[in-house]
Short mmCIF file of C-alpha atoms in Angstrom, two decimals:
data_model
loop_
_atom_site.label_atom_id
_atom_site.label_comp_id
_atom_site.label_asym_id
_atom_site.label_seq_id
_atom_site.Cartn_x
_atom_site.Cartn_y
_atom_site.Cartn_z
CA MET A 1 85.87 3.63 -11.96
CA ASN A 2 85.16 -0.06 -12.47
CA LEU A 3 88.19 -2.18 -13.39
CA SER A 4 85.91 -4.68 -15.15
CA GLN A 5 85.11 -1.99 -17.72
CA ARG A 6 88.68 -1.77 -18.98
CA THR A 7 89.69 -3.15 -22.34
CA THR A 8 93.22 -4.10 -21.27
CA HIS A 9 94.21 -5.67 -17.95
CA SER A 10 97.53 -6.02 -16.20
CA VAL A 11 98.62 -9.30 -14.68
CA TRP A 12 98.28 -7.71 -11.23
CA GLN A 13 94.61 -6.72 -11.41
CA GLU A 14 93.23 -9.86 -9.77
CA ASN A 15 94.73 -8.48 -6.56
CA ALA A 16 93.18 -5.02 -7.01
CA VAL A 17 89.97 -5.56 -5.02
CA TYR A 18 90.26 -3.57 -1.81
CA PRO A 19 87.08 -1.71 -0.78
CA LEU A 20 87.66 1.79 0.52
CA PRO A 21 85.05 4.40 1.51
CA SER A 22 84.03 7.49 -0.43
CA LEU A 23 84.24 10.96 1.10
CA HIS A 24 80.90 12.20 2.46
CA GLU A 25 81.91 15.01 4.82
CA ASP A 26 84.32 17.89 5.27
CA LEU A 27 87.51 17.01 7.13
CA LYS A 28 90.46 18.67 8.83
CA THR A 29 93.93 17.13 8.86
CA ASP A 30 97.64 17.96 8.90
CA VAL A 31 98.42 16.78 5.35
CA CYS A 32 96.08 16.04 2.45
CA VAL A 33 97.61 13.70 -0.13
CA ILE A 34 95.99 13.62 -3.57
CA GLY A 35 96.52 10.26 -5.25
CA ALA A 36 96.70 6.77 -3.73
CA GLY A 37 99.42 5.27 -5.91
CA ILE A 38 102.97 4.46 -4.89
CA SER A 39 103.94 8.13 -4.37
CA GLY A 40 100.84 9.09 -2.41
CA LEU A 41 100.64 6.07 -0.13
CA THR A 42 104.39 5.98 0.58
CA THR A 43 104.25 9.67 1.51
CA ALA A 44 101.19 9.08 3.69
CA TYR A 45 102.80 6.10 5.42
CA LEU A 46 106.05 7.87 6.22
CA LEU A 47 104.26 11.03 7.40
CA LEU A 48 102.10 8.94 9.73
CA LYS A 49 105.26 7.35 11.12
CA GLU A 50 106.40 10.93 11.88
CA GLY A 51 103.20 11.58 13.84
CA ARG A 52 101.32 13.62 11.22
CA GLN A 53 97.61 13.20 10.53
CA VAL A 54 96.97 12.33 6.88
CA VAL A 55 93.97 12.13 4.55
CA VAL A 56 94.44 10.53 1.11
CA LEU A 57 92.04 11.28 -1.76
CA GLU A 58 91.92 8.93 -4.78
CA LYS A 59 89.74 9.77 -7.77
CA ASP A 60 89.14 6.15 -8.79
CA SER A 61 89.00 2.77 -7.10
CA PHE A 62 91.98 1.14 -5.40
CA ALA A 63 94.99 0.40 -7.67
CA ALA A 64 93.08 1.51 -10.76
CA ASN A 65 95.80 3.78 -12.09
CA GLU A 66 99.49 3.75 -12.97
CA THR A 67 100.97 1.75 -10.09
CA GLY A 68 98.62 -1.10 -10.99
CA TYR A 69 99.91 -0.96 -14.57
CA SER A 70 103.62 -0.84 -13.79
CA SER A 71 105.91 -3.70 -14.79
CA ALA A 72 107.48 -3.16 -11.34
CA HIS A 73 111.18 -3.27 -12.14
CA LEU A 74 112.86 -2.01 -8.95
CA SER A 75 116.17 -0.78 -10.28
CA ASN A 76 118.84 1.77 -9.49
CA ALA A 77 120.17 1.34 -13.04
CA LEU A 78 118.27 4.18 -14.70
CA ASP A 79 116.71 3.92 -18.16
CA ASP A 80 118.43 7.03 -19.45
CA GLY A 81 121.78 5.56 -18.41
CA TYR A 82 124.43 7.05 -16.17
CA VAL A 83 126.37 8.47 -19.12
CA GLU A 84 123.38 10.71 -19.79
CA ILE A 85 122.56 11.38 -16.12
CA GLU A 86 126.16 12.49 -15.53
CA ARG A 87 126.05 14.73 -18.62
CA LEU A 88 122.86 16.39 -17.41
CA HIS A 89 123.49 16.55 -13.66
CA GLY A 90 127.25 16.19 -13.22
CA LYS A 91 129.16 13.56 -11.27
CA LYS A 92 127.67 14.64 -7.93
CA GLY A 93 124.14 14.56 -9.32
CA SER A 94 124.77 11.13 -10.81
CA GLN A 95 125.96 9.87 -7.44
CA LEU A 96 122.89 11.28 -5.68
CA ALA A 97 120.62 9.65 -8.28
CA TYR A 98 122.27 6.28 -7.62
CA GLN A 99 122.07 6.76 -3.86
CA SER A 100 118.41 7.81 -3.89
CA HIS A 101 117.20 4.94 -6.08
CA THR A 102 119.23 2.48 -4.01
CA ALA A 103 117.66 3.93 -0.86
CA ALA A 104 114.20 3.58 -2.44
CA ILE A 105 114.65 -0.15 -3.03
CA ASN A 106 115.94 -0.55 0.53
CA GLN A 107 112.99 1.46 1.88
CA ILE A 108 110.54 -0.80 0.05
CA SER A 109 112.31 -3.86 1.47
CA LYS A 110 112.10 -2.37 4.98
CA ILE A 111 108.39 -1.54 4.70
CA ILE A 112 107.67 -5.07 3.45
CA LYS A 113 109.49 -6.51 6.46
CA ASP A 114 108.07 -4.07 9.03
CA GLU A 115 104.48 -4.44 7.82
CA ASN A 116 104.72 -8.14 6.91
CA ILE A 117 103.52 -7.51 3.33
CA SER A 118 103.31 -10.57 1.08
CA CYS A 119 104.01 -9.17 -2.39
CA ASP A 120 106.46 -11.55 -4.13
CA PHE A 121 109.42 -9.26 -3.39
CA LEU A 122 112.64 -10.74 -4.76
CA ARG A 123 116.22 -9.52 -5.06
CA LEU A 124 117.83 -10.44 -8.40
CA ASP A 125 120.29 -9.29 -11.04
CA GLY A 126 119.58 -6.80 -13.81
CA PHE A 127 121.04 -6.99 -17.32
CA LEU A 128 121.51 -4.12 -19.77
CA PHE A 129 122.18 -5.40 -23.29
CA CYS A 130 122.80 -3.73 -26.63
CA GLY A 131 120.13 -2.70 -29.08
CA PRO A 132 120.72 -3.19 -32.82
CA ASN A 133 122.54 0.13 -33.26
CA GLU A 134 124.77 -0.07 -30.18
CA ASN A 135 128.06 -1.86 -29.60
CA PHE A 136 130.41 -3.10 -26.89
CA SER A 137 132.12 0.27 -26.50
CA ASP A 138 128.79 1.89 -25.58
CA LEU A 139 128.38 -0.63 -22.76
CA GLU A 140 131.92 0.11 -21.59
CA LYS A 141 131.13 3.83 -21.37
CA GLU A 142 127.97 3.09 -19.39
CA LEU A 143 129.88 0.76 -17.06
CA PHE A 144 132.48 3.42 -16.26
CA ALA A 145 129.76 6.06 -15.70
CA ALA A 146 127.88 3.69 -13.39
CA VAL A 147 131.06 3.05 -11.37
CA ARG A 148 131.61 6.81 -11.04
CA ALA A 149 128.02 7.08 -9.77
CA GLY A 150 128.73 4.59 -7.00
CA PHE A 151 128.08 1.08 -8.30
CA THR A 152 130.57 -1.46 -6.96
CA ASP A 153 129.02 -4.89 -7.60
CA ILE A 154 128.79 -4.50 -11.37
CA GLN A 155 130.45 -6.25 -14.29
CA LEU A 156 130.61 -6.27 -18.09
CA GLU A 157 129.96 -9.70 -19.59
CA ARG A 158 130.88 -10.42 -23.21
CA ASN A 159 128.67 -13.48 -23.59
CA GLY A 160 125.75 -12.40 -21.43
CA VAL A 161 122.67 -14.58 -20.84
CA MET A 162 119.91 -15.96 -23.05
CA ASN A 163 121.98 -15.27 -26.19
CA LEU A 164 121.57 -11.55 -25.64
CA GLY A 165 125.21 -10.82 -26.38
CA PRO A 166 127.39 -8.46 -24.32
CA CYS A 167 125.67 -6.95 -21.30
CA ILE A 168 126.24 -5.16 -18.01
CA ARG A 169 125.17 -7.15 -14.95
CA PHE A 170 123.78 -5.01 -12.11
CA ARG A 171 123.56 -6.90 -8.83
CA ASN A 172 120.95 -6.41 -6.11
CA GLN A 173 118.02 -5.19 -8.18
CA ALA A 174 114.48 -6.28 -7.24
CA GLN A 175 110.94 -6.97 -8.38
CA PHE A 176 107.55 -7.45 -6.73
CA ASN A 177 103.79 -7.49 -7.31
CA PRO A 178 102.95 -3.76 -7.18
CA VAL A 179 99.26 -4.18 -6.35
CA LYS A 180 99.92 -6.58 -3.47
CA TYR A 181 102.49 -4.11 -2.13
CA LEU A 182 100.10 -1.18 -2.59
CA ARG A 183 97.40 -3.02 -0.66
CA GLY A 184 99.82 -3.74 2.19
CA LEU A 185 100.80 -0.08 2.20
CA ALA A 186 97.13 1.01 2.27
CA GLU A 187 96.41 -1.34 5.17
CA ALA A 188 99.41 0.07 7.06
CA VAL A 189 98.24 3.64 6.42
CA GLU A 190 94.81 2.84 7.84
CA ARG A 191 96.28 0.96 10.82
CA LEU A 192 98.41 4.01 11.65
CA GLY A 193 95.32 6.23 11.67
CA GLY A 194 95.40 7.59 8.15
CA LYS A 195 92.21 7.89 6.12
CA ILE A 196 91.93 6.88 2.45
CA PHE A 197 88.93 7.81 0.32
CA THR A 198 88.23 6.62 -3.22
CA GLN A 199 85.96 8.13 -5.91
CA ALA A 200 87.15 11.52 -4.66
CA LEU A 201 88.02 13.53 -7.77
CA VAL A 202 89.71 16.78 -6.78
CA SER A 203 88.51 19.99 -8.44
CA GLN A 204 90.41 22.65 -6.45
CA VAL A 205 93.76 22.88 -4.67
CA LYS A 206 94.43 25.98 -2.56
CA GLY A 207 97.66 26.50 -0.65
CA GLY A 208 98.64 29.20 1.80
CA SER A 209 97.59 29.83 5.37
CA HIS A 210 94.09 28.47 4.75
CA ALA A 211 95.06 25.49 2.63
CA LYS A 212 92.29 23.24 1.41
CA VAL A 213 91.42 20.62 -1.16
CA VAL A 214 87.93 20.57 -2.68
CA THR A 215 86.44 17.52 -4.38
CA GLN A 216 84.11 17.52 -7.37
CA ASN A 217 81.27 16.62 -5.01
CA GLY A 218 81.90 19.75 -2.97
CA TYR A 219 83.53 18.25 0.12
CA VAL A 220 86.45 20.15 1.63
CA VAL A 221 89.60 18.86 3.32
CA ASN A 222 91.24 21.66 5.31
CA CYS A 223 94.92 21.07 5.99
CA GLN A 224 98.35 22.54 6.62
CA GLU A 225 100.18 20.94 3.68
CA ILE A 226 99.07 19.45 0.37
CA VAL A 227 100.84 16.74 -1.62
CA VAL A 228 99.78 16.31 -5.25
CA ALA A 229 100.83 12.75 -6.15
CA THR A 230 98.76 12.23 -9.29
CA ASN A 231 101.43 11.17 -11.81
CA VAL A 232 101.14 14.62 -13.38
CA PRO A 233 100.15 17.66 -11.29
CA VAL A 234 96.43 18.35 -11.72
CA ASN A 235 96.83 21.70 -9.95
CA ASP A 236 99.47 23.02 -12.36
CA ILE A 237 98.38 24.58 -15.66
CA LEU A 238 101.68 24.96 -17.48
CA ALA A 239 104.92 25.28 -15.47
CA ILE A 240 105.70 21.60 -14.92
CA HIS A 241 103.99 20.38 -18.09
CA THR A 242 106.48 22.22 -20.30
CA LYS A 243 109.27 20.24 -18.59
CA GLU A 244 107.80 16.76 -19.00
CA SER A 245 106.00 14.74 -21.67
CA ALA A 246 103.48 11.89 -21.52
CA TYR A 247 104.22 8.57 -23.21
CA ARG A 248 102.38 5.27 -23.47
CA SER A 249 104.42 2.13 -22.80
CA TYR A 250 103.08 -1.32 -23.69
CA VAL A 251 103.38 -4.69 -21.92
CA ILE A 252 102.42 -8.21 -22.96
CA GLY A 253 102.33 -11.26 -20.68
CA LEU A 254 102.91 -14.78 -21.99
CA LYS A 255 102.60 -18.05 -20.09
CA ILE A 256 105.76 -20.12 -20.54
CA LYS A 257 107.11 -23.38 -19.14
CA ARG A 258 108.37 -23.07 -15.54
CA ASN A 259 112.08 -22.17 -15.36
CA ARG A 260 112.44 -21.83 -19.14
CA PHE A 261 113.55 -18.22 -18.70
CA PRO A 262 116.06 -17.21 -15.97
CA LEU A 263 114.96 -14.79 -13.28
CA GLY A 264 116.27 -11.27 -13.75
CA LEU A 265 115.46 -7.80 -15.00
CA TYR A 266 116.39 -7.27 -18.64
CA TRP A 267 116.39 -4.12 -20.75
CA ASP A 268 118.13 -2.97 -23.91
CA THR A 269 119.46 0.22 -25.50
CA ALA A 270 117.14 0.10 -28.52
CA GLU A 271 114.94 3.05 -29.48
CA PRO A 272 112.22 2.45 -28.48
CA TYR A 273 113.68 0.14 -25.87
CA HIS A 274 112.45 -3.19 -24.48
CA TYR A 275 112.23 -4.45 -20.90
CA VAL A 276 111.63 -7.99 -19.65
CA ARG A 277 110.97 -9.80 -16.35
CA LEU A 278 109.30 -12.94 -15.01
CA GLN A 279 106.35 -13.24 -12.66
CA GLN A 280 106.23 -16.55 -10.83
CA ASP A 281 103.41 -18.12 -8.84
CA LEU A 282 104.17 -21.34 -6.95
CA ASP A 283 100.51 -22.36 -7.15
CA VAL A 284 100.69 -22.89 -10.93
CA ASP A 285 103.02 -24.87 -13.18
CA TYR A 286 104.03 -22.00 -15.47
CA ASP A 287 105.78 -18.64 -15.37
CA ILE A 288 104.52 -15.42 -16.92
CA LEU A 289 107.03 -13.60 -19.11
CA LEU A 290 106.38 -9.85 -19.10
CA VAL A 291 107.77 -7.94 -22.07
CA GLY A 292 107.38 -4.19 -22.45
CA GLY A 293 108.34 -1.32 -24.70
CA GLU A 294 107.23 0.32 -27.98
CA ASP A 295 106.82 3.66 -26.17
CA HIS A 296 105.31 6.60 -28.02
CA LYS A 297 103.92 9.99 -27.09
CA THR A 298 100.37 9.76 -25.79
CA GLY A 299 97.80 10.39 -28.51
CA GLN A 300 100.38 10.22 -31.30
CA GLN A 301 100.06 6.59 -32.41
CA ASN A 302 97.40 5.96 -35.05
CA ASN A 303 97.32 2.21 -34.47
CA PRO A 304 98.24 1.17 -30.90
CA GLU A 305 97.46 -2.45 -31.79
CA ASP A 306 100.73 -2.47 -33.74
CA CYS A 307 102.65 -1.88 -30.50
CA PHE A 308 101.43 -5.15 -29.02
CA LEU A 309 102.13 -6.98 -32.28
CA LYS A 310 105.68 -5.62 -32.47
CA LEU A 311 106.39 -6.71 -28.90
CA ASN A 312 105.19 -10.22 -29.71
CA GLN A 313 107.34 -10.32 -32.85
CA TRP A 314 110.36 -9.15 -30.85
CA VAL A 315 109.86 -11.92 -28.26
CA LYS A 316 109.72 -14.54 -31.00
CA ALA A 317 112.86 -13.24 -32.69
CA GLN A 318 114.87 -12.59 -29.52
CA PHE A 319 113.98 -15.58 -27.36
CA GLN A 320 112.33 -18.06 -29.78
CA ILE A 321 109.20 -17.98 -27.63
CA ASP A 322 105.96 -18.43 -29.55
CA SER A 323 103.23 -18.36 -26.91
CA GLU A 324 99.81 -16.77 -26.99
CA ILE A 325 99.42 -13.37 -25.37
CA ASP A 326 97.53 -13.87 -22.11
CA TYR A 327 97.81 -10.31 -20.79
CA ARG A 328 98.29 -6.99 -22.47
CA TRP A 329 98.12 -3.45 -21.22
CA SER A 330 99.76 -0.06 -21.42
CA GLY A 331 100.74 2.54 -18.86
CA GLN A 332 101.37 6.27 -18.79
CA ILE A 333 105.04 7.20 -18.41
CA ILE A 334 105.95 10.83 -17.75
CA GLU A 335 109.36 11.76 -19.15
CA PRO A 336 111.11 14.81 -17.63
CA VAL A 337 113.51 16.70 -19.88
CA ASP A 338 116.53 15.73 -17.77
CA GLY A 339 115.78 12.15 -16.72
CA LEU A 340 114.85 12.69 -13.05
CA ALA A 341 111.55 13.24 -11.28
CA TYR A 342 110.20 16.56 -9.99
CA ILE A 343 109.69 16.24 -6.23
CA GLY A 344 109.17 19.22 -3.95
CA VAL A 345 107.34 22.55 -3.81
CA ASN A 346 105.24 23.23 -6.91
CA PRO A 347 106.84 26.17 -8.81
CA GLY A 348 104.92 29.43 -8.59
CA LEU A 349 102.55 28.21 -5.89
CA ASP A 350 102.47 28.43 -2.10
CA SER A 351 105.31 26.79 -0.21
CA ASN A 352 102.97 24.26 1.40
CA VAL A 353 101.87 22.69 -1.92
CA PHE A 354 104.15 19.82 -2.95
CA ILE A 355 104.24 17.65 -6.06
CA ALA A 356 105.68 14.33 -7.20
CA ALA A 357 105.86 14.04 -10.99
CA GLY A 358 108.02 12.87 -13.89
CA ASP A 359 108.60 9.18 -13.13
CA SER A 360 110.84 8.66 -16.22
CA GLY A 361 109.96 4.97 -16.43
CA HIS A 362 111.00 4.32 -12.82
CA GLY A 363 107.67 5.00 -11.16
CA ILE A 364 108.13 2.62 -8.24
CA THR A 365 111.54 3.91 -7.13
CA HIS A 366 110.84 7.56 -8.01
CA GLY A 367 107.52 7.26 -6.15
CA THR A 368 109.29 5.88 -3.09
CA ILE A 369 111.94 8.60 -3.31
CA ALA A 370 109.04 11.07 -3.33
CA GLY A 371 107.68 9.57 -0.12
CA ILE A 372 111.05 9.87 1.61
CA LEU A 373 111.90 13.35 0.32
CA LEU A 374 108.46 14.94 0.76
CA THR A 375 108.24 13.62 4.31
CA ASP A 376 111.60 15.23 5.08
CA LEU A 377 110.58 18.53 3.47
CA ILE A 378 107.24 18.67 5.31
CA CYS A 379 108.80 17.70 8.64
CA GLY A 380 111.72 20.12 8.28
CA HIS A 381 114.45 17.49 7.96
CA GLU A 382 117.53 18.02 5.80
CA ASN A 383 117.70 15.80 2.72
CA PRO A 384 120.69 15.67 0.33
CA TRP A 385 118.43 14.89 -2.64
CA ALA A 386 116.27 18.01 -2.37
CA GLN A 387 118.10 20.13 -4.94
CA LEU A 388 118.55 17.27 -7.42
CA TYR A 389 114.80 16.63 -7.59
CA SER A 390 113.61 20.21 -7.09
CA PRO A 391 110.73 21.10 -9.46
CA ASN A 392 112.27 24.58 -9.70
CA ARG A 393 115.54 23.33 -11.18
CA ILE A 394 116.65 24.61 -14.57
CA SER A 395 118.51 22.12 -16.74
CA PHE A 396 120.47 24.03 -19.37
CA LYS A 397 122.02 20.79 -20.62
CA GLY A 398 118.52 19.44 -21.20
CA LEU A 399 117.57 22.48 -23.30
CA ASN A 400 117.57 20.62 -26.63
CA ASN A 401 115.15 18.04 -25.28
CA TYR A 402 113.02 20.80 -23.73
CA VAL A 403 112.77 22.64 -27.05
CA SER A 404 112.05 19.55 -29.16
CA GLU A 405 109.36 18.24 -26.80
CA ASN A 406 107.60 21.61 -26.64
CA LEU A 407 107.78 22.06 -30.41
CA ASN A 408 106.15 18.65 -30.72
CA THR A 409 103.41 19.75 -28.32
CA PHE A 410 102.86 23.02 -30.18
CA TRP A 411 102.62 21.17 -33.50
CA GLN A 412 99.69 19.09 -32.21
CA TYR A 413 97.52 22.21 -32.15
CA LYS A 414 97.46 22.01 -35.95
CA ASP A 415 94.46 19.69 -35.45
CA TRP A 416 92.35 22.80 -34.92
CA ILE A 417 92.59 23.54 -38.63
CA SER A 418 93.58 20.21 -40.18
CA SER A 419 92.60 17.35 -37.91
CA SER A 420 94.07 13.94 -38.64
CA GLU A 421 90.55 12.64 -37.98
CA ASN A 422 87.37 13.91 -39.62
CA LYS A 423 84.92 11.05 -39.70
CA SER A 424 81.16 10.94 -39.92
CA PRO A 425 79.50 9.19 -36.97
CA ASP A 426 76.92 7.59 -39.24
CA HIS A 427 79.10 4.57 -39.96
CA LEU A 428 80.43 4.02 -36.45
CA GLN A 429 79.91 0.48 -35.23
CA CYS A 430 79.18 -0.37 -31.61
CA GLY A 431 82.25 0.26 -29.48
CA GLN A 432 83.84 2.66 -31.96
CA GLY A 433 84.65 6.36 -31.69
CA ALA A 434 85.81 9.14 -33.99
CA VAL A 435 86.40 12.88 -34.11
CA SER A 436 84.41 14.92 -36.61
CA ARG A 437 85.17 18.50 -37.59
CA ASP A 438 82.97 21.36 -38.70
CA GLY A 439 85.24 24.33 -39.32
CA ILE A 440 87.17 24.76 -36.10
CA SER A 441 84.53 22.91 -34.07
CA HIS A 442 85.53 19.34 -33.20
CA THR A 443 83.22 16.69 -31.77
CA ALA A 444 84.28 13.40 -30.15
CA GLN A 445 81.59 10.79 -30.81
CA TYR A 446 81.27 7.25 -29.45
CA ARG A 447 78.61 4.64 -30.18
CA ASP A 448 77.84 2.33 -27.27
CA SER A 449 76.67 -1.31 -27.32
CA ASP A 450 73.02 -0.22 -27.45
CA GLY A 451 73.59 1.89 -30.54
CA LYS A 452 73.39 5.22 -28.75
CA LEU A 453 75.71 7.93 -29.99
CA HIS A 454 77.47 9.90 -27.25
CA ALA A 455 78.91 13.26 -28.29
CA PHE A 456 81.40 15.47 -26.49
CA SER A 457 83.54 18.46 -27.23
CA ALA A 458 86.85 17.11 -28.56
CA THR A 459 88.66 20.00 -26.88
CA CYS A 460 90.80 18.92 -23.94
CA PRO A 461 89.80 21.01 -20.88
CA HIS A 462 93.45 21.37 -19.85
CA LEU A 463 94.92 23.59 -22.59
CA GLY A 464 92.66 23.08 -25.58
CA GLY A 465 94.28 20.27 -27.55
CA VAL A 466 92.05 18.19 -29.85
CA VAL A 467 91.70 14.66 -28.47
CA ARG A 468 92.15 11.57 -30.65
CA TRP A 469 90.39 8.20 -30.51
CA ASN A 470 92.35 5.21 -29.17
CA GLU A 471 90.72 2.16 -30.72
CA VAL A 472 92.55 -0.42 -28.58
CA GLU A 473 91.76 1.07 -25.18
CA LYS A 474 88.55 2.87 -26.15
CA THR A 475 89.78 6.20 -24.85
CA TRP A 476 90.14 9.79 -26.00
CA ASP A 477 93.81 10.78 -25.77
CA CYS A 478 95.16 14.33 -25.94
CA PRO A 479 98.39 14.52 -28.00
CA CYS A 480 99.51 17.75 -26.33
CA HIS A 481 100.05 17.03 -22.62
CA GLY A 482 98.74 13.47 -22.36
CA SER A 483 95.33 13.86 -20.71
CA ARG A 484 93.14 10.84 -21.33
CA PHE A 485 89.38 10.34 -21.11
CA SER A 486 87.09 7.33 -21.19
CA CYS A 487 84.90 6.73 -24.22
CA LEU A 488 82.16 8.46 -22.22
CA GLY A 489 84.30 11.55 -21.68
CA GLU A 490 85.35 10.89 -18.07
CA VAL A 491 88.85 12.05 -17.17
CA ILE A 492 91.32 9.20 -16.63
CA ASN A 493 94.79 10.78 -16.74
CA GLY A 494 95.69 14.39 -15.97
CA PRO A 495 96.74 17.09 -16.26
CA ALA A 496 93.06 17.67 -17.10
CA CYS A 497 90.88 17.45 -14.01
CA GLN A 498 87.52 17.90 -15.75
CA ASN A 499 85.55 15.65 -18.09
CA LEU A 500 85.02 16.36 -21.77
CA SER A 501 82.01 18.67 -22.17
CA PRO A 502 78.96 16.71 -23.38
CA LYS A 503 77.04 17.71 -26.47
CA ASP A 504 73.60 16.52 -27.61
CA GLN A 505 73.45 12.72 -27.56
CA VAL A 506 71.65 11.18 -30.51
CA ALA A 507 70.83 7.57 -31.41
CA HIS A 508 70.88 6.38 -35.03
CA PRO A 509 69.77 2.73 -34.79
CA ASP A 510 68.81 2.58 -38.47
CA LEU A 511 72.42 3.26 -39.48
CA LEU A 512 73.94 0.64 -37.21
CA PRO A 513 75.70 -2.37 -38.74
CA ASN A 514 74.66 -5.73 -37.35
CA VAL A 515 77.50 -5.88 -34.84
CA ASN A 516 77.28 -7.00 -31.23
CA ALA A 517 80.43 -5.48 -29.80
CA PRO A 518 80.74 -5.14 -26.03
CA GLU A 519 80.81 -1.66 -24.60
CA SER A 520 84.22 -0.75 -23.28
CA VAL A 521 84.09 2.18 -20.97
CA LEU A 522 87.48 3.16 -19.68
CA THR A 523 91.02 2.19 -18.96
CA PHE A 524 93.45 3.57 -16.40
#
């Protein structure tokens, strides 16, 4: 995948050039890690430190997926809040969640020091402030729950900062440049003897005594253990996907006067919520204010452009900042039904197939927790977090969320008989796509910059949802389990691991409007 073909770009992408080889032979190793994001590379690094041989397979180019599109808040103050975490997992579970996310930030700090990684890592304070429908008493409840979880250096401030009103101040949070860190991690993996291959889309995962991973090009990696670190498990048809849901989260970046906005991590209790941080570069005379939020279920927003506009309006109203948007992008967030990631043996599969999934908006810390925990599980070390993050866990207190999310998923299959889209391709301009329906047959059609019409089955190869066109990012998004495909049908996000099936491709140059729109191929 070529990053230059994306329609949206994160502020980190200028650091994303790191050439890595493709796989051109069969290999044998101790552990095969699928996915070269934060989860995969942290796991590979820590396993190599334990003396294991590791091969990492990445389906795209370096830093082309979710880690490169994170806002990189490194926080042990969880988005769901400790009131909710304690309700779902009890006091002990809440304490373990705090301890594990704290350990993740410390592990990142240690790796940066040990490997001399220059990635703008900075310790700072975090601030949780009220949304429009919350009040001071809600913050008090969260403060007390956080203290029960283990926080000590924490305080409730009535006046807050930046005219945000009452807030909880969490000390010793952190931020960094995720792509610079990922590159340092990749370099360390290679230095320790690990092998990383890009453009290696996996088509088969087989556990058991003859474990192997097969790529789409037919190359085989034979191994003893397999780690699937692909944001959502591409080897799992249903079990995990009923316990988590895919969301898009949006970020805008605005250049502002240096030191106009105080350093810190900021997030609110609104629904959908907002999150804010600064990115500073000493080589320029401005800061970049990163503002995120406006989350929605993947494939279930008819006009994603509105999400960027609403973020910009919120910045103007909240901080009186009226700057042009210099960066804008979105990322895929996977929400588990009970607020914590799934890390461990994949349910229903062989005991040597492990997964890391369900980042819950804390992809960097959950991904680092995955590296620590999976290394312990593979190496036979005891780990106190194992049960808390077990993919086999059953959360009875999260049952309402489980039912509502799965009802939402089931409802999306209505598109088979009454699609929200049913558009003729004849009037598609260059760079546009649409789904057309003929009975129960759905076709995804995209017209490229040369006027050629590309047609694919609109049926998601995962579990048969009907994909929808995303005009902002020029992608086909499945509203059921969040699989995403480029405008040319190439898989971007799982759980699908196959492309959309092509149909006959037809050009209609006589019907084309006189529009010279650039072709946008894929994002994420």
